[in-house]
Coordinates of C-alpha atoms and ligand atoms in Angstrom, one line a residue:
Chain A
M1 CA 121.6 143.5 24.1
N2 CA 119.9 140.6 22.4
D3 CA 116.2 139.7 22.9
P4 CA 115.9 139.1 26.7
V5 CA 115.5 135.5 27.7
V6 CA 114.7 136.6 31.3
E7 CA 112.6 139.7 31.9
I8 CA 112.0 140.7 35.5
R9 CA 109.8 143.6 36.6
G10 CA 109.0 144.8 40.1
L11 CA 110.0 141.5 41.7
A12 CA 109.6 141.3 45.5
K13 CA 110.2 138.5 47.9
S14 CA 110.3 138.4 51.7
Y15 CA 110.7 135.6 54.2
R16 CA 109.0 135.3 57.5
R17 CA 111.4 134.6 60.4
G18 CA 109.8 134.2 63.7
G19 CA 107.1 136.8 63.8
Q20 CA 109.1 139.2 61.6
I21 CA 108.9 139.7 57.9
V22 CA 112.4 140.0 56.3
P23 CA 112.4 141.6 52.9
V24 CA 115.0 140.0 50.6
L25 CA 114.2 141.4 47.1
E26 CA 112.4 144.7 46.6
A27 CA 111.0 146.0 43.3
L28 CA 113.7 144.4 41.3
D29 CA 114.0 144.8 37.5
L30 CA 116.4 142.8 35.4
D31 CA 116.8 141.7 31.8
I32 CA 119.1 138.9 30.7
G33 CA 119.7 138.6 27.0
A34 CA 120.0 135.3 25.1
G35 CA 123.5 134.0 25.0
D36 CA 124.6 136.1 27.9
F37 CA 126.8 134.8 30.8
I38 CA 126.0 136.8 33.9
A39 CA 127.9 136.7 37.2
L40 CA 125.5 137.7 40.0
M41 CA 127.5 139.1 42.9
G42 CA 126.8 140.6 46.2
P43 CA 127.4 140.2 49.9
S44 CA 126.3 137.0 51.7
G45 CA 122.6 137.2 52.5
S46 CA 121.9 139.8 49.8
G47 CA 119.4 137.5 48.1
K48 CA 121.4 136.1 45.2
S49 CA 120.3 132.5 45.7
T50 CA 116.7 133.7 46.2
L51 CA 116.7 135.6 42.9
L52 CA 118.3 132.6 41.1
N53 CA 115.8 130.2 42.6
I54 CA 112.9 132.4 41.5
I55 CA 114.3 132.7 37.9
A56 CA 114.7 128.9 37.8
G57 CA 111.1 128.3 38.9
I58 CA 111.8 126.6 42.2
D59 CA 110.8 129.5 44.4
K60 CA 107.9 131.9 44.1
P61 CA 108.1 135.8 44.3
D62 CA 105.5 137.7 46.4
R63 CA 105.0 140.3 43.7
G64 CA 106.2 141.2 40.2
T65 CA 106.4 139.5 36.9
L66 CA 108.9 137.1 35.5
R67 CA 109.0 136.0 31.9
V68 CA 111.5 133.4 30.9
N69 CA 111.7 132.7 27.2
G70 CA 108.3 134.3 26.8
T71 CA 106.5 132.2 29.5
E72 CA 105.0 134.0 32.5
I73 CA 106.3 131.3 34.9
V74 CA 104.8 132.7 38.1
R75 CA 101.4 131.8 36.8
L76 CA 102.2 128.1 36.1
R77 CA 100.7 125.5 38.4
E78 CA 103.1 123.3 40.2
A79 CA 103.0 120.3 37.9
E80 CA 103.3 122.5 34.8
L81 CA 106.2 124.3 36.4
A82 CA 108.0 121.0 37.0
R83 CA 107.6 120.1 33.3
W84 CA 108.7 123.5 32.3
R85 CA 111.9 123.3 34.5
A86 CA 112.7 119.9 33.0
Q87 CA 112.6 121.4 29.6
H88 CA 114.2 124.8 30.1
I89 CA 116.5 124.9 33.1
G90 CA 119.8 123.3 33.7
F91 CA 120.9 123.3 37.4
I92 CA 124.5 123.5 38.7
F93 CA 124.8 123.5 42.5
Q94 CA 127.7 124.4 44.9
F95 CA 127.8 120.9 46.3
Y96 CA 127.2 119.2 42.9
N97 CA 124.0 117.4 44.2
L98 CA 124.6 114.1 42.4
M99 CA 122.7 111.0 43.4
P100 CA 125.3 109.0 45.4
V101 CA 123.8 105.6 44.3
L102 CA 123.9 106.3 40.6
T103 CA 126.9 106.2 38.3
A104 CA 128.2 109.2 36.5
A105 CA 126.3 108.2 33.3
E106 CA 123.1 107.4 35.2
N107 CA 123.3 110.8 37.0
V108 CA 123.7 112.6 33.7
E109 CA 120.8 110.5 32.2
L110 CA 118.4 111.3 35.0
P111 CA 116.7 114.4 33.5
L112 CA 116.1 112.4 30.3
L113 CA 113.8 110.1 32.2
L114 CA 111.4 112.9 32.0
T115 CA 111.5 113.0 28.2
P116 CA 110.0 110.5 25.8
L117 CA 113.5 109.3 24.7
G118 CA 114.1 105.6 24.7
R119 CA 116.8 103.8 26.8
G120 CA 119.3 103.6 24.0
D121 CA 119.0 107.3 23.0
R122 CA 119.3 108.3 26.6
R123 CA 122.5 106.3 27.1
R124 CA 124.0 107.7 23.9
R125 CA 123.2 111.3 24.9
A126 CA 124.6 110.8 28.4
E127 CA 127.8 109.4 27.0
L128 CA 128.1 112.3 24.6
A129 CA 127.5 114.9 27.4
L130 CA 130.1 113.2 29.6
S131 CA 132.7 113.2 26.8
M132 CA 132.0 116.9 26.3
V133 CA 133.0 117.6 29.9
G134 CA 136.1 115.3 29.5
L135 CA 134.8 112.3 31.5
A136 CA 134.3 109.7 28.9
D137 CA 136.4 107.3 30.9
R138 CA 134.4 107.8 34.1
M139 CA 131.0 106.7 33.0
T140 CA 130.6 103.9 35.5
H141 CA 132.2 105.7 38.4
Y142 CA 130.1 106.6 41.4
P143 CA 130.2 110.2 42.7
S144 CA 132.2 109.0 45.8
E145 CA 134.9 107.7 43.4
L146 CA 135.3 111.1 41.7
S147 CA 137.1 114.3 42.8
G148 CA 135.0 117.5 43.5
G149 CA 136.0 119.0 40.2
Q150 CA 135.0 115.8 38.4
Q151 CA 131.7 115.6 40.2
Q152 CA 131.0 119.2 39.2
R153 CA 131.7 118.3 35.6
V154 CA 129.3 115.4 35.8
A155 CA 126.7 117.9 37.2
I156 CA 127.4 120.2 34.2
A157 CA 126.9 117.3 31.8
R158 CA 123.5 116.7 33.6
A159 CA 122.7 120.4 33.3
I160 CA 123.2 120.5 29.5
I161 CA 121.8 117.0 28.6
T162 CA 118.3 118.3 27.9
D163 CA 119.6 121.3 25.9
P164 CA 117.9 123.8 28.2
T165 CA 117.2 127.5 27.5
L166 CA 118.9 128.7 30.6
I167 CA 121.7 127.3 32.9
V168 CA 121.6 128.5 36.5
A169 CA 124.7 127.9 38.7
D170 CA 124.7 128.8 42.4
E171 CA 128.4 129.2 43.6
P172 CA 129.5 126.4 41.2
T173 CA 133.2 126.8 42.3
G174 CA 132.5 127.5 45.9
D175 CA 133.6 124.1 47.0
L176 CA 136.6 123.7 44.7
D177 CA 140.3 124.5 44.8
R178 CA 141.6 127.0 42.4
V179 CA 142.7 124.6 39.7
A180 CA 139.4 122.7 39.7
A181 CA 137.5 125.9 39.8
G182 CA 139.4 127.2 36.8
E183 CA 138.5 124.0 34.9
I184 CA 134.9 124.4 35.7
L185 CA 134.9 128.1 34.7
D186 CA 136.7 127.1 31.4
L187 CA 133.9 124.7 30.7
M188 CA 131.2 127.2 31.4
V189 CA 132.9 129.8 29.2
R190 CA 133.0 127.2 26.4
L191 CA 129.4 126.3 26.9
N192 CA 128.5 130.0 26.6
A193 CA 130.9 130.8 23.7
E194 CA 130.6 127.7 21.6
A195 CA 127.2 126.3 22.4
G196 CA 125.6 129.7 22.9
K197 CA 124.1 128.7 26.3
T198 CA 122.6 131.5 28.5
I199 CA 124.1 131.2 31.9
I200 CA 123.4 132.9 35.2
M201 CA 126.1 132.2 37.8
V202 CA 125.9 133.3 41.5
T203 CA 129.4 133.8 42.9
H204 CA 131.2 135.9 45.4
D205 CA 134.6 135.1 43.9
Q206 CA 136.0 138.0 41.9
R207 CA 138.1 135.6 39.8
A208 CA 135.0 133.6 38.8
A209 CA 133.1 136.8 38.0
E210 CA 135.8 138.0 35.7
R211 CA 135.2 135.0 33.4
A212 CA 131.5 136.1 32.8
R213 CA 130.4 138.4 30.1
S214 CA 128.8 140.8 32.5
V215 CA 128.4 141.2 36.3
V216 CA 125.3 142.2 38.2
H217 CA 125.6 143.4 41.7
L218 CA 122.9 142.8 44.2
E219 CA 122.7 144.8 47.4
K220 CA 119.9 145.2 49.9
G221 CA 117.4 143.6 47.6
M222 CA 118.2 145.9 44.6
I223 CA 120.4 145.7 41.5
R224 CA 123.1 148.2 42.2
T225 CA 125.2 148.1 39.1
E226 CA 125.4 146.2 35.9
T227 CA 128.9 146.2 34.6
D228 CA 130.5 144.4 31.7
A229 CA 133.2 142.2 32.9
P230 CA 136.6 143.5 32.1
Chain B
M1 CA 107.3 109.7 35.5
P2 CA 108.7 107.2 38.1
L3 CA 112.3 106.9 39.1
P4 CA 113.9 103.6 38.1
L5 CA 113.5 100.7 40.5
S6 CA 117.3 100.3 40.6
Y7 CA 117.5 103.7 42.3
N8 CA 115.3 102.5 45.1
V9 CA 117.0 99.1 45.5
R10 CA 120.5 100.7 45.5
N11 CA 119.4 103.2 48.1
L12 CA 118.4 100.3 50.3
W13 CA 121.7 98.5 49.5
A14 CA 123.6 101.7 50.3
R15 CA 122.4 101.5 53.9
K16 CA 123.1 97.8 54.3
L17 CA 123.1 97.7 58.1
T18 CA 120.0 99.7 58.7
T19 CA 118.2 97.8 55.9
A20 CA 119.3 94.5 57.2
L21 CA 118.2 95.3 60.8
T22 CA 114.8 96.6 59.6
A23 CA 114.2 93.8 57.2
G24 CA 115.3 91.4 59.9
G25 CA 112.6 92.6 62.2
M26 CA 110.1 92.2 59.4
A27 CA 111.5 88.7 58.6
L28 CA 110.8 87.7 62.2
V29 CA 107.2 88.7 62.0
V30 CA 106.8 87.0 58.6
F31 CA 108.4 83.9 60.0
V32 CA 105.8 83.7 62.8
F33 CA 103.0 84.5 60.4
A34 CA 104.1 81.9 57.8
T35 CA 104.8 79.1 60.3
V36 CA 101.4 79.5 61.9
L37 CA 99.7 79.2 58.6
M38 CA 102.0 76.2 57.7
L39 CA 101.1 74.6 61.0
E40 CA 97.5 74.9 60.4
Q41 CA 97.9 73.6 56.9
G42 CA 99.9 70.6 58.1
L43 CA 97.3 69.8 60.7
R44 CA 94.5 70.0 58.1
D45 CA 96.4 67.9 55.7
T46 CA 97.1 65.2 58.3
L47 CA 93.6 64.9 59.5
V48 CA 91.9 65.4 56.1
G49 CA 94.3 62.8 54.7
T50 CA 93.2 60.4 57.4
G51 CA 89.8 59.9 56.0
S52 CA 88.7 58.6 52.6
Y53 CA 85.8 60.1 50.7
D54 CA 84.5 56.6 49.7
N55 CA 84.3 55.4 53.2
A56 CA 81.5 56.1 55.6
L57 CA 82.0 56.3 59.4
V58 CA 79.1 55.4 61.6
I59 CA 79.0 56.6 65.2
R60 CA 76.4 57.3 67.8
R61 CA 74.3 60.4 67.0
A62 CA 75.9 63.6 68.3
A63 CA 78.8 61.7 69.8
G64 CA 81.2 64.0 67.8
T65 CA 84.2 61.7 68.3
E66 CA 84.9 58.0 68.2
V67 CA 86.1 58.0 71.8
Q68 CA 82.7 59.3 73.0
S69 CA 80.7 57.0 70.7
T70 CA 79.2 53.6 71.4
V71 CA 77.5 51.3 68.9
D72 CA 76.1 48.0 70.1
R73 CA 76.5 44.8 68.2
A74 CA 72.9 44.6 67.0
Q75 CA 73.1 48.1 65.5
A76 CA 76.5 47.4 64.0
N77 CA 75.0 44.3 62.3
V78 CA 72.1 46.4 60.9
V79 CA 74.7 48.8 59.4
E80 CA 76.8 46.0 58.1
S81 CA 73.9 44.5 56.2
R82 CA 72.9 47.7 54.4
P83 CA 72.9 47.3 50.6
E84 CA 75.1 50.5 50.2
V85 CA 78.0 48.6 51.7
A86 CA 80.6 47.3 49.1
L87 CA 81.5 43.6 49.2
G88 CA 85.0 42.3 49.2
P89 CA 86.3 39.7 46.7
D90 CA 85.2 36.9 49.2
G91 CA 81.6 38.3 49.2
A92 CA 81.9 39.6 52.7
P93 CA 80.9 43.2 53.4
L94 CA 83.9 45.7 53.5
V95 CA 83.2 46.7 57.1
S96 CA 85.4 47.3 60.1
K97 CA 83.7 47.4 63.4
E98 CA 86.1 49.3 65.6
V99 CA 86.7 50.2 69.2
V100 CA 88.7 53.2 70.1
V101 CA 90.3 53.6 73.5
L102 CA 92.8 56.1 74.9
I103 CA 95.7 55.0 76.9
S104 CA 98.6 56.9 78.5
L105 CA 102.1 56.1 77.3
D106 CA 105.5 57.5 78.3
K107 CA 107.3 59.5 75.6
R108 CA 110.8 58.8 74.6
G109 CA 113.5 61.3 75.9
S110 CA 111.7 63.6 78.3
G111 CA 109.5 60.6 79.3
G112 CA 106.3 62.5 80.2
P113 CA 103.1 60.6 79.6
S114 CA 100.7 61.4 76.8
N115 CA 97.5 59.9 75.4
V116 CA 97.6 57.5 72.5
V117 CA 94.7 56.1 70.5
I118 CA 94.3 52.3 70.6
R119 CA 92.1 51.1 67.7
G120 CA 90.6 47.6 67.7
V121 CA 89.8 46.9 64.1
G122 CA 88.1 44.2 62.0
P123 CA 89.8 42.1 59.3
A124 CA 88.8 44.6 56.5
A125 CA 90.5 47.6 58.2
L126 CA 93.6 47.5 56.0
T127 CA 91.6 47.2 52.8
L128 CA 89.4 50.1 53.9
R129 CA 92.5 52.3 54.6
P130 CA 94.8 51.7 51.6
Q131 CA 97.1 54.5 52.8
V132 CA 98.1 52.3 55.8
R133 CA 101.0 50.0 54.8
I134 CA 103.0 47.6 56.9
V135 CA 106.6 48.7 56.6
E136 CA 108.2 46.4 59.1
G137 CA 107.2 43.0 60.4
R138 CA 103.7 41.9 59.6
T139 CA 100.1 42.6 60.5
F140 CA 98.5 41.1 63.7
R141 CA 96.9 37.7 63.6
P142 CA 93.1 37.9 64.4
G143 CA 92.2 36.5 67.8
S144 CA 95.7 37.1 69.2
S145 CA 97.3 39.6 71.5
E146 CA 99.4 41.1 68.8
I147 CA 99.4 44.7 67.8
I148 CA 100.8 46.9 65.0
V149 CA 102.1 50.4 65.7
G150 CA 102.0 53.6 63.6
R151 CA 105.3 55.0 62.6
G152 CA 104.7 58.3 64.5
I153 CA 104.1 56.3 67.7
A154 CA 107.1 54.1 67.3
E155 CA 109.3 57.3 67.0
R156 CA 107.8 59.1 69.9
F157 CA 106.9 56.6 72.6
Q158 CA 108.9 54.2 74.8
G159 CA 108.4 50.4 74.4
T160 CA 106.7 50.6 71.1
S161 CA 109.5 49.2 68.9
L162 CA 109.1 46.0 66.8
G163 CA 109.2 42.9 69.0
Q164 CA 108.7 44.7 72.3
R165 CA 105.9 43.8 74.7
M166 CA 103.5 46.4 76.0
K167 CA 101.2 46.3 79.0
F168 CA 97.7 47.8 78.7
G169 CA 94.2 46.7 79.3
M170 CA 95.4 44.2 81.9
R171 CA 97.2 42.2 79.2
E172 CA 100.6 41.9 77.5
W173 CA 100.7 42.7 73.8
T174 CA 103.4 42.0 71.3
V175 CA 104.4 44.6 68.7
V176 CA 104.6 42.5 65.5
G177 CA 104.5 45.2 62.9
L178 CA 105.1 48.9 62.1
F179 CA 102.9 50.7 59.7
D180 CA 103.1 53.9 57.7
A181 CA 99.9 55.7 57.2
G182 CA 101.3 58.3 54.8
G183 CA 101.4 61.1 57.3
S184 CA 97.8 60.8 58.2
G185 CA 96.3 60.7 61.7
F186 CA 96.6 56.8 61.8
D187 CA 100.3 57.2 62.1
S188 CA 99.7 58.3 65.7
E189 CA 97.6 55.1 66.5
I190 CA 98.1 51.5 67.7
W191 CA 96.0 48.9 66.0
G192 CA 95.0 45.4 67.2
D193 CA 92.2 42.9 66.9
S194 CA 88.8 44.4 67.7
D195 CA 87.4 41.5 69.7
Q196 CA 90.6 41.1 71.7
M197 CA 90.6 44.8 72.5
M198 CA 87.0 44.7 73.7
Q199 CA 87.7 41.8 76.0
A200 CA 90.9 43.4 77.4
F201 CA 89.1 46.8 78.0
R202 CA 85.9 45.1 79.1
R203 CA 83.9 46.8 76.4
T204 CA 80.6 45.3 75.1
M205 CA 80.1 47.9 72.5
F206 CA 82.0 49.2 69.5
S207 CA 82.9 52.8 69.0
S208 CA 82.4 53.1 65.3
V209 CA 81.7 51.2 62.2
V210 CA 83.7 52.0 59.1
L211 CA 82.5 50.8 55.7
R212 CA 83.3 51.2 52.1
L213 CA 80.4 52.5 49.9
N214 CA 79.7 50.4 46.9
D215 CA 79.2 53.6 45.0
T216 CA 80.4 57.0 46.3
T217 CA 77.0 58.5 45.3
A218 CA 75.2 56.0 47.6
F219 CA 76.2 58.0 50.7
P220 CA 73.0 60.2 51.0
R221 CA 70.9 57.0 50.7
L222 CA 72.9 55.4 53.5
E223 CA 72.7 58.5 55.6
D224 CA 68.9 58.7 55.2
A225 CA 68.3 55.0 55.9
L226 CA 70.4 55.0 59.1
E227 CA 68.7 58.1 60.4
S228 CA 65.2 57.0 59.7
D229 CA 65.6 53.4 61.0
P230 CA 63.8 53.4 64.4
R231 CA 66.1 50.6 65.7
L232 CA 69.2 52.8 65.2
T233 CA 70.7 55.6 67.3
V234 CA 73.6 56.2 64.9
E235 CA 74.6 58.7 62.2
A236 CA 76.8 58.3 59.2
K237 CA 79.5 60.7 58.0
R238 CA 81.9 60.5 55.1
E239 CA 85.2 59.5 56.7
A240 CA 87.0 62.4 55.0
V241 CA 84.4 64.9 56.3
F242 CA 84.6 63.4 59.8
Y243 CA 88.4 63.9 60.1
A244 CA 88.2 67.3 58.6
E245 CA 85.8 68.3 61.3
Q246 CA 88.1 66.9 63.9
S247 CA 90.9 69.3 62.9
E248 CA 88.6 72.4 63.0
T249 CA 88.9 73.5 66.6
L250 CA 92.7 73.0 66.8
A251 CA 93.3 74.5 63.4
R252 CA 91.2 77.6 64.3
F253 CA 92.9 78.0 67.6
I254 CA 96.4 77.9 66.0
R255 CA 95.2 80.4 63.4
I256 CA 93.7 82.9 65.8
L257 CA 96.6 82.7 68.2
G258 CA 99.2 83.0 65.4
L259 CA 97.5 85.8 63.6
T260 CA 97.0 87.7 66.8
L261 CA 100.7 87.4 67.6
S262 CA 101.6 88.4 64.1
V263 CA 99.5 91.5 64.2
I264 CA 101.0 92.6 67.6
F265 CA 104.6 91.9 66.4
S266 CA 103.8 93.7 63.1
I267 CA 103.2 96.9 64.9
G268 CA 106.8 96.9 66.1
A269 CA 108.0 96.0 62.6
V270 CA 106.0 98.8 61.0
I271 CA 107.3 101.3 63.5
G272 CA 110.8 100.1 62.7
A273 CA 110.2 100.5 59.0
M274 CA 108.8 104.0 59.7
I275 CA 111.9 105.1 61.7
T276 CA 114.2 103.7 59.0
M277 CA 112.2 105.5 56.2
Y278 CA 112.1 108.8 58.1
A279 CA 115.9 108.6 58.6
S280 CA 116.2 107.9 54.9
V281 CA 114.1 110.9 54.0
A282 CA 116.1 113.1 56.4
N283 CA 119.5 111.9 55.0
R284 CA 118.3 112.5 51.4
T285 CA 116.5 115.8 51.8
A286 CA 118.9 117.6 49.4
E287 CA 118.6 114.7 47.0
I288 CA 114.9 115.1 47.0
G289 CA 115.2 118.8 46.4
T290 CA 117.5 118.1 43.5
L291 CA 115.1 115.6 41.9
R292 CA 112.3 118.1 42.2
A293 CA 114.3 120.9 40.7
L294 CA 115.2 118.7 37.8
G295 CA 111.5 118.3 37.1
F296 CA 110.4 115.2 39.0
Q297 CA 106.9 115.6 40.4
R298 CA 105.8 115.2 44.0
G299 CA 104.1 112.0 43.0
S300 CA 107.4 110.5 41.7
I301 CA 109.0 111.3 45.1
L302 CA 106.1 109.8 47.0
T303 CA 106.2 106.7 44.8
A304 CA 110.0 106.3 45.1
F305 CA 109.8 106.2 48.9
L306 CA 106.8 103.9 48.9
V307 CA 108.4 101.5 46.5
E308 CA 111.5 101.6 48.7
A309 CA 109.5 100.8 51.8
V310 CA 107.7 98.0 50.1
A311 CA 111.0 96.6 48.8
L312 CA 112.3 96.8 52.3
G313 CA 109.2 94.8 53.5
L314 CA 109.6 92.3 50.7
A315 CA 113.2 91.7 51.5
G316 CA 112.2 90.8 55.1
G317 CA 109.3 88.7 53.6
V318 CA 111.6 86.7 51.5
V319 CA 114.0 86.0 54.4
G320 CA 111.0 85.2 56.7
V321 CA 109.5 82.7 54.2
A322 CA 112.8 81.1 53.5
A323 CA 113.4 80.5 57.2
A324 CA 109.8 79.3 57.6
S325 CA 110.3 76.8 54.7
A326 CA 113.1 75.2 56.7
M327 CA 110.5 74.4 59.3
Q328 CA 109.0 71.8 56.9
L329 CA 111.7 69.5 58.1
V330 CA 110.3 69.7 61.6
T331 CA 107.5 67.4 62.8
I332 CA 105.5 68.6 65.7
S333 CA 103.2 66.6 68.0
T334 CA 100.5 68.1 70.1
M335 CA 97.3 67.2 71.8
N336 CA 94.2 67.3 69.6
W337 CA 91.5 68.4 72.0
Q338 CA 88.8 67.0 69.9
S339 CA 90.0 63.4 70.1
F340 CA 92.0 64.0 73.3
S341 CA 95.0 62.1 71.8
E342 CA 98.4 63.1 70.6
I343 CA 98.8 63.7 66.9
A344 CA 101.9 64.3 64.9
F345 CA 102.0 66.6 62.0
S346 CA 104.4 68.8 60.0
F347 CA 104.6 72.4 58.8
R348 CA 103.4 72.6 55.2
L349 CA 104.3 75.5 53.0
T350 CA 101.9 76.1 50.1
P351 CA 102.1 78.7 47.3
G352 CA 99.1 80.3 48.9
I353 CA 100.9 80.7 52.2
T354 CA 104.0 82.1 50.4
V355 CA 101.9 84.7 48.6
A356 CA 100.0 85.6 51.8
S357 CA 103.3 86.0 53.7
L358 CA 104.9 88.2 51.1
G359 CA 101.7 90.2 50.8
F360 CA 101.8 90.7 54.6
A361 CA 105.5 91.8 54.4
A362 CA 104.8 94.2 51.6
T363 CA 101.8 95.7 53.5
M364 CA 104.0 96.2 56.6
G365 CA 106.5 98.0 54.5
L366 CA 103.9 100.1 52.8
V367 CA 102.2 101.1 56.0
G368 CA 105.5 102.0 57.6
G369 CA 106.5 104.0 54.5
V370 CA 103.3 106.1 54.0
L371 CA 104.1 108.9 56.5
P372 CA 107.8 109.3 55.6
A373 CA 107.0 109.2 51.9
A374 CA 104.3 111.9 52.4
R375 CA 106.8 114.0 54.2
A376 CA 109.4 113.6 51.4
A377 CA 106.7 114.6 48.8
R378 CA 105.5 117.6 50.8
L379 CA 109.0 119.2 51.1
A380 CA 109.3 122.6 49.4
I381 CA 112.1 122.5 46.9
V382 CA 114.2 125.4 48.2
D383 CA 113.9 124.2 51.8
A384 CA 115.0 120.7 50.7
L385 CA 118.0 122.1 48.8
R386 CA 119.1 124.3 51.7
A387 CA 119.4 121.1 53.8
A388 CA 122.6 120.2 51.9
Ligands
LIG1 N1 113.6 129.7 53.5 C1 114.0 130.8 54.1 N2 113.4 131.2 55.3 C2 113.8 132.3 56.0 N3 114.7 133.1 55.5 C3 115.4 132.8 54.4 C4 115.0 131.7 53.6 N4 115.8 131.6 52.5 C5 116.6 132.7 52.6 N5 116.3 133.4 53.7 C6 117.0 134.7 54.0 O1 116.9 135.5 52.9 C7 118.1 136.2 52.8 C8 118.8 136.0 51.4 O2 119.2 134.6 51.3 P1 120.0 134.1 50.1 O3 119.2 134.4 48.9 O4 120.3 132.7 50.3 O5 121.3 135.0 50.1 P2 122.6 134.8 49.3 O6 122.5 133.6 48.4 O7 122.8 136.1 48.6 O8 123.7 134.6 50.4 C9 119.0 135.8 53.9 O9 118.9 136.7 55.0 C10 118.4 134.5 54.3 O10 118.7 134.2 55.7
LIG2 MG1 123.4 131.7 48.3

């Protein structure tokens, strides 16, 4: 395995529900190498999203250490963490999470508003990213004018626009039909193979998991097996 | 790093109906707010425009109004012979000894009675008030039962048209002219010969003496001289100041009543804005979570919703001010309690009133937006994302 981009040691997380404490992750260790494409699988409620959110810096663990690209992100203060996310993480969501009032190009451009880039540069980069996902002719379309698969491709363009260290995807094909899901997976495989992007993808779809380089199974708050995808 | 303004505006636009209803509520409040200030402004302009700064008005001390004032002939003559009085081209002092009487006339249309100022004036009256111009007919002949009528009176009262005869003061008077006083208070008056009026109303004393100062800086001298002369019981005021004071009570009443109403209504509008903004936050919870995940700070979210609330308020403000500006076409007449006579004036929109109204609208939006925006900014990212 390459140098780990993500290094997790003794990670624990529990939620409080009513008066009860529900443990979700317990003493979890995991390394993810640079350039890897991991499918994170497991039964519903096993803590896949929770783990992904913690790695992406939008949720906090109760215990344990978590280094991403050498940064101990658990220690960052909120505002620093937000800046860190803007630089290092690309997000892909199950329901695309595009801004309905912004066009495809504006949605893709959104993360660049947090960079010092000027308007012209931002536009050019957004157009480039949209052509990379095959939507050069949909720049000025609003999300409501696009199919689910097209919306997810816009979201992928948004996720790669800042050239992040790590792309996290939570059930990216969960809301798509088989054909559209296949296209999205093709795109992610290409991002990984051609652009060398490190990707962590939560999925419960065996077909999706097969496209990844390796599969991690999460069960009862622990990593059960790590297998290389066939 | 703020989100672009277009994002906020489009979010408002995306919820056209809700935005229109909420902004409509704000517009109503702003309309009330603006029209009240416009009314006050119109009243002040009318009454302040009535007086000239170069004229002095002499009335009995502490009389307050011309109607309540009496100046006997001897005192009027003393005033007339003061050296501060300007002389006309014929060498006669530019003085008008006037008598002011209130009569009741029936209004056109509804026909209810209302008080009207009858002003008996001297020959120099029109020279002293250059804003008063005869627009139809001619001026009255001295020593006759002829009268001229202000434009505002001719429009609002029965029997006051050119050529008509009017009965008051136990006499019949003929309307021989109509005058335009440039929107000043004189537009709501009827003028005739001073001596004729005094006979008709059995008066032996004038109400006031109006004079032109030979030099505008001579006023303090005149004031001192009149007040220290033991034969006199009168005081002098600059005519402009006198009329400005006349408008004070009514203007203040309009302002206080209007602002009180505006504040009460604004509570409703603010609650409306708050409900709308809370709904907006609730509908866009996942969107907020997404923005935060992408790296936008809590402050950006707070700002975005505040800007949206202020934009909502301003949209209402613009509509409210636009509607209010249409009120400039309306002339209103009401009783001025200080002179106990009817006065006509219009709504006047000034840049200051526009700015104040838009500021009021923006403030309503801001106040309504604070709590919803704070809620949006406080959301935890994962909780917000789970709301999808
Ligand atoms: N904010 C929360 N509050 C309470 N319980 C939560 C919260 N988030 C997740 N959980 C619980 O933690 C467990 C793991 O959730 P999640 O990570 O979403 O699972 P997965 O993505 O594997 O389906 C579930 O039992 C879920 O109900
Ligand atoms: Mg999940």
